[in-house]
Coordinates of N, CA and C in Angstrom, one line a residue:
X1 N 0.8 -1.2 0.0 CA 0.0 0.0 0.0 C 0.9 1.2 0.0
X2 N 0.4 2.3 -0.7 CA 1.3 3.3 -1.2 C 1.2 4.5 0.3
X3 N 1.9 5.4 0.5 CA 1.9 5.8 1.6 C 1.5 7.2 1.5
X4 N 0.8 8.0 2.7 CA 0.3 9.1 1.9 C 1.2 10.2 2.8
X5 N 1.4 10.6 2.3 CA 2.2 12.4 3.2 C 1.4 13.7 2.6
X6 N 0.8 13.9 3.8 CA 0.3 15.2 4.2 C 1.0 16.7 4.5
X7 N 1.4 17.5 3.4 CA 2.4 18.6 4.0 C 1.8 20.0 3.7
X8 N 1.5 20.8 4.7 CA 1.0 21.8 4.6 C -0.6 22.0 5.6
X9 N -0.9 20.7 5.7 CA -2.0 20.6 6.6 C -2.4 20.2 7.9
X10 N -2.9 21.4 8.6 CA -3.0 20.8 10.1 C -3.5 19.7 10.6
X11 N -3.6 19.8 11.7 CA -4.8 18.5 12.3 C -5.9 18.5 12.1
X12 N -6.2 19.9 12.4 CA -7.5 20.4 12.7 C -8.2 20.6 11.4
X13 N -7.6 21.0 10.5 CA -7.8 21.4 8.7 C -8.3 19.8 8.2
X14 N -7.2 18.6 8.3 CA -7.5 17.4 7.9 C -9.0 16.5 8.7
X15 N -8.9 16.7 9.7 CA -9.9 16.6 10.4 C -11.5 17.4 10.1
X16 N -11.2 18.4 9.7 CA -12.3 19.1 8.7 C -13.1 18.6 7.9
X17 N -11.7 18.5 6.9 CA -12.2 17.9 5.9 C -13.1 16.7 6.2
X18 N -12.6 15.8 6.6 CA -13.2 13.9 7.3 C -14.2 14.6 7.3
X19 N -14.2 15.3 8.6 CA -16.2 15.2 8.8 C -16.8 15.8 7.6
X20 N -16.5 16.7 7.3 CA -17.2 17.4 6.1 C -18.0 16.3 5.4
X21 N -16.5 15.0 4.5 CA -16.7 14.1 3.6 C -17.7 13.4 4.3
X22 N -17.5 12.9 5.2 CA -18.2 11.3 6.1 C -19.9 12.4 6.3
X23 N -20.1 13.5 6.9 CA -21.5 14.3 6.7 C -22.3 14.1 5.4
X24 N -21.5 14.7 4.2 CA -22.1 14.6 2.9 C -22.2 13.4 2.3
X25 N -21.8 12.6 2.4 CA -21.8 10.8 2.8 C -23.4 10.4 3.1
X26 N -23.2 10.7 4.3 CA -24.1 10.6 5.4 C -25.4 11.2 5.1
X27 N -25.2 12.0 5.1 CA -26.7 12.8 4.3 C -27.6 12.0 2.5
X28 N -25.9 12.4 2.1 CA -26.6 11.2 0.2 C -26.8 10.1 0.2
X29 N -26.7 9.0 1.8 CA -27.3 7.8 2.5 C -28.5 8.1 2.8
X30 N -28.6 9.1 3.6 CA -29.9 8.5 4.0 C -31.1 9.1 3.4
X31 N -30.6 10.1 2.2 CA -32.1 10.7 1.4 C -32.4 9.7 0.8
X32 N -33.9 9.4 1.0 CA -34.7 9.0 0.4 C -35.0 9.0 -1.2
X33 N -34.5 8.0 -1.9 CA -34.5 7.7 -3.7 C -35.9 8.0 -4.4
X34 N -36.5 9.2 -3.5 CA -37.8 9.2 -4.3 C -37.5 10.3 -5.8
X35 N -38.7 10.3 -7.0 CA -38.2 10.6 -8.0 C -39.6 11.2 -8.5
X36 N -39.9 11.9 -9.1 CA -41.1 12.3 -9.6 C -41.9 11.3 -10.0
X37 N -41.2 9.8 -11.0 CA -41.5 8.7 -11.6 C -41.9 7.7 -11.0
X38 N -41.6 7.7 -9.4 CA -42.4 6.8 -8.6 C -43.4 6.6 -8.3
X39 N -44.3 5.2 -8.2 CA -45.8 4.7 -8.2 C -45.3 4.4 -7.1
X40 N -46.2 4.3 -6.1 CA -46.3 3.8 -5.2 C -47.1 1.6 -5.3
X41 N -46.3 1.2 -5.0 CA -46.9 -0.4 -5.3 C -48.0 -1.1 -3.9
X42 N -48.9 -1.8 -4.1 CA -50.0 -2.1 -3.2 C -49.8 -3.7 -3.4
X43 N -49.9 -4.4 -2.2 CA -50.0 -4.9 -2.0 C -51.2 -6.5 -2.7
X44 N -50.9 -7.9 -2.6 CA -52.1 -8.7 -2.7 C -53.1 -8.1 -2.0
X45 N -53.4 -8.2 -0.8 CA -54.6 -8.2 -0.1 C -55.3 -6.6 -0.5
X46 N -54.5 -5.2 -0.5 CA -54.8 -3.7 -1.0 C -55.5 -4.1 -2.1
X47 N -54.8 -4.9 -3.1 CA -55.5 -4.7 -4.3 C -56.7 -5.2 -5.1
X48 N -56.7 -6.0 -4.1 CA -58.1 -7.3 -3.7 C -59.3 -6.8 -3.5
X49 N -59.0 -5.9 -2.6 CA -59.7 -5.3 -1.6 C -60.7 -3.7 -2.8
X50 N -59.2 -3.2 -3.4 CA -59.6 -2.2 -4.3 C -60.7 -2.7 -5.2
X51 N -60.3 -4.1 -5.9 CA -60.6 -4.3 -7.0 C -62.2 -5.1 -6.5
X52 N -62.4 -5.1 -5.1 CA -63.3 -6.4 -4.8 C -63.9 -7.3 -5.2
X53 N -62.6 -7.9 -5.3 CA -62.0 -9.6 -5.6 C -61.9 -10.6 -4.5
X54 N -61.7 -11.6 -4.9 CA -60.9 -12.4 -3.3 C -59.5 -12.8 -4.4
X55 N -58.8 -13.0 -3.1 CA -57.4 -13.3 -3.5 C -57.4 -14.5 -4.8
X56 N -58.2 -15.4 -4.8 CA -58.0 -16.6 -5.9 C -58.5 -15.8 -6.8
X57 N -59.1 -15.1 -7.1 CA -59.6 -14.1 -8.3 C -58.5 -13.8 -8.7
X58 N -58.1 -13.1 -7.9 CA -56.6 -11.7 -8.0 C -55.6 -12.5 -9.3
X59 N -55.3 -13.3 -8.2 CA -54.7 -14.5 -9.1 C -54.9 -15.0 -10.6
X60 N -56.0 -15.2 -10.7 CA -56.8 -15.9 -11.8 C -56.5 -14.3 -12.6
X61 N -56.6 -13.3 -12.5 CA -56.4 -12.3 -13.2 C -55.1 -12.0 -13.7
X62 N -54.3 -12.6 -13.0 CA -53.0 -12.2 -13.3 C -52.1 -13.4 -14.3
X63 N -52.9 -14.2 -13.8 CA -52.4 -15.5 -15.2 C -53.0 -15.7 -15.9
X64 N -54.4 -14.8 -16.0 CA -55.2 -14.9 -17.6 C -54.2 -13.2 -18.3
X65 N -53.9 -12.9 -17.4 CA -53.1 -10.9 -17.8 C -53.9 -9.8 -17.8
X66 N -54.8 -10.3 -17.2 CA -56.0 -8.6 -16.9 C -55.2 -8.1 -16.2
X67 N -54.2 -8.0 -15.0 CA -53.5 -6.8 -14.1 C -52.1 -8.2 -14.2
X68 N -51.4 -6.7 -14.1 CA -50.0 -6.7 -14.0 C -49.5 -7.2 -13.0
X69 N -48.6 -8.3 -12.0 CA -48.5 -8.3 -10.9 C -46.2 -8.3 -11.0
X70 N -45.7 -7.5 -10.5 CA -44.5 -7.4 -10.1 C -44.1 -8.1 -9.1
X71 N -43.1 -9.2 -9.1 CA -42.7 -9.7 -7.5 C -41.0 -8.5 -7.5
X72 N -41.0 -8.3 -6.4 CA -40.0 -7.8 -5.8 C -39.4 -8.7 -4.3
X73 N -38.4 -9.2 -4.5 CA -38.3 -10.4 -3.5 C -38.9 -11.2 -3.8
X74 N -39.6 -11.5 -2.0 CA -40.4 -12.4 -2.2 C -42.0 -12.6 -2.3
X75 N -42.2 -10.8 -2.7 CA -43.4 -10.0 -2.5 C -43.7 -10.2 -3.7
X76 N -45.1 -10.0 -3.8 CA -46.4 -9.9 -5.1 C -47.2 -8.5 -4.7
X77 N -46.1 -7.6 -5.8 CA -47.0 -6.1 -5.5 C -47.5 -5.7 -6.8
X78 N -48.5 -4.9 -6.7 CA -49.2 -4.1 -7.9 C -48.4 -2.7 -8.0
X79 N -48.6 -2.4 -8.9 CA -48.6 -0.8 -9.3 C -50.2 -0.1 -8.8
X80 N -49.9 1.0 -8.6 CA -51.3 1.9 -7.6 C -52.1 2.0 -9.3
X81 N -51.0 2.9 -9.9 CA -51.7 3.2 -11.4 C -52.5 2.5 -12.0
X82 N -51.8 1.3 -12.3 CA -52.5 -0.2 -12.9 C -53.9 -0.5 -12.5
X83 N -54.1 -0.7 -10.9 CA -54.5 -1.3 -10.5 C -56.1 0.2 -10.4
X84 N -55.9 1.0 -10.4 CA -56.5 1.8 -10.7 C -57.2 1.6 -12.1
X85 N -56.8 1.6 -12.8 CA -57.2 1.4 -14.3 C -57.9 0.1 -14.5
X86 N -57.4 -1.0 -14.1 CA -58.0 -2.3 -13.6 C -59.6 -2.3 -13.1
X87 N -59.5 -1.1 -11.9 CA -60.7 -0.6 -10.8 C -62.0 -0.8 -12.2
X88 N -61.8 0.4 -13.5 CA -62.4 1.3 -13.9 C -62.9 0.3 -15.0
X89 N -62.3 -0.7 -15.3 CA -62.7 -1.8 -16.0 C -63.6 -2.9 -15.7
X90 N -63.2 -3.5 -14.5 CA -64.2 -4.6 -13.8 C -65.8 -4.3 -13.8
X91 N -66.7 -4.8 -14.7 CA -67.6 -4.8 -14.6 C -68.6 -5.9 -13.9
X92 N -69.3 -5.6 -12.9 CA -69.9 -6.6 -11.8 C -70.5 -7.5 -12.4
X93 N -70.7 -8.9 -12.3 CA -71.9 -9.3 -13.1 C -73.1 -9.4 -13.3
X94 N -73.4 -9.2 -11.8 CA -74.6 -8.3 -11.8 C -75.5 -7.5 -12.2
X95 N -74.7 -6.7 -12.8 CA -75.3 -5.2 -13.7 C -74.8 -5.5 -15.1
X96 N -74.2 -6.4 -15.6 CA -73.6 -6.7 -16.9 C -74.9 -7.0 -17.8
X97 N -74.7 -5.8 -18.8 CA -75.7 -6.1 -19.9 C -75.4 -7.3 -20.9
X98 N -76.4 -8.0 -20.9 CA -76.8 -9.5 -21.9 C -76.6 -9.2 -23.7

């Protein structure tokens, strides 16, 4: 490892700097990666719930491709947007004209 020499610089000057770096560090950690482009994602059971389905529906929807389902891990989340537009489509069968 190459060796560093410091000349011209106090303790107190070098030490500045550190915190300065390790602060601005520290700060571009912990902000939050939100972006204008962000949806917010909802959950199985949220979207179920939105769409007033039961979960084996939900399902059934998503491997015939009526809604979109993203896994992240080991999660199964919706898009808010999608699942919104999903809402506006389901028609009840109840009221479904013949």
């Amino acid at each position: 490892m190459a060796a560093l020499i410091l000349e011209g610089l106090t303790l107190t000057d070098l030490e500045t700097l550190i915190r300065k770096a390790v602060k601005e560090e520290l700060q571009q950690q912990a902000a939050p990666a939100t972006e204008p482009g962000d949806i917010p994602y909802l959950t199985r059971r949220e979207t179920a719930e939105i769409l007033r389905v039961s979960l084996v529906t939900l399902n059934q929807w998503v491997g015939d491709g009526k809604i979109k389902a993203y896994k992240i891990g080991r999660r199964v989340l919706f898009r808010a947007d999608e699942v919104a537009q999903a809402a506006q489509a389901v028609v009840p069968l109840k009221y479904r004209r013949r």
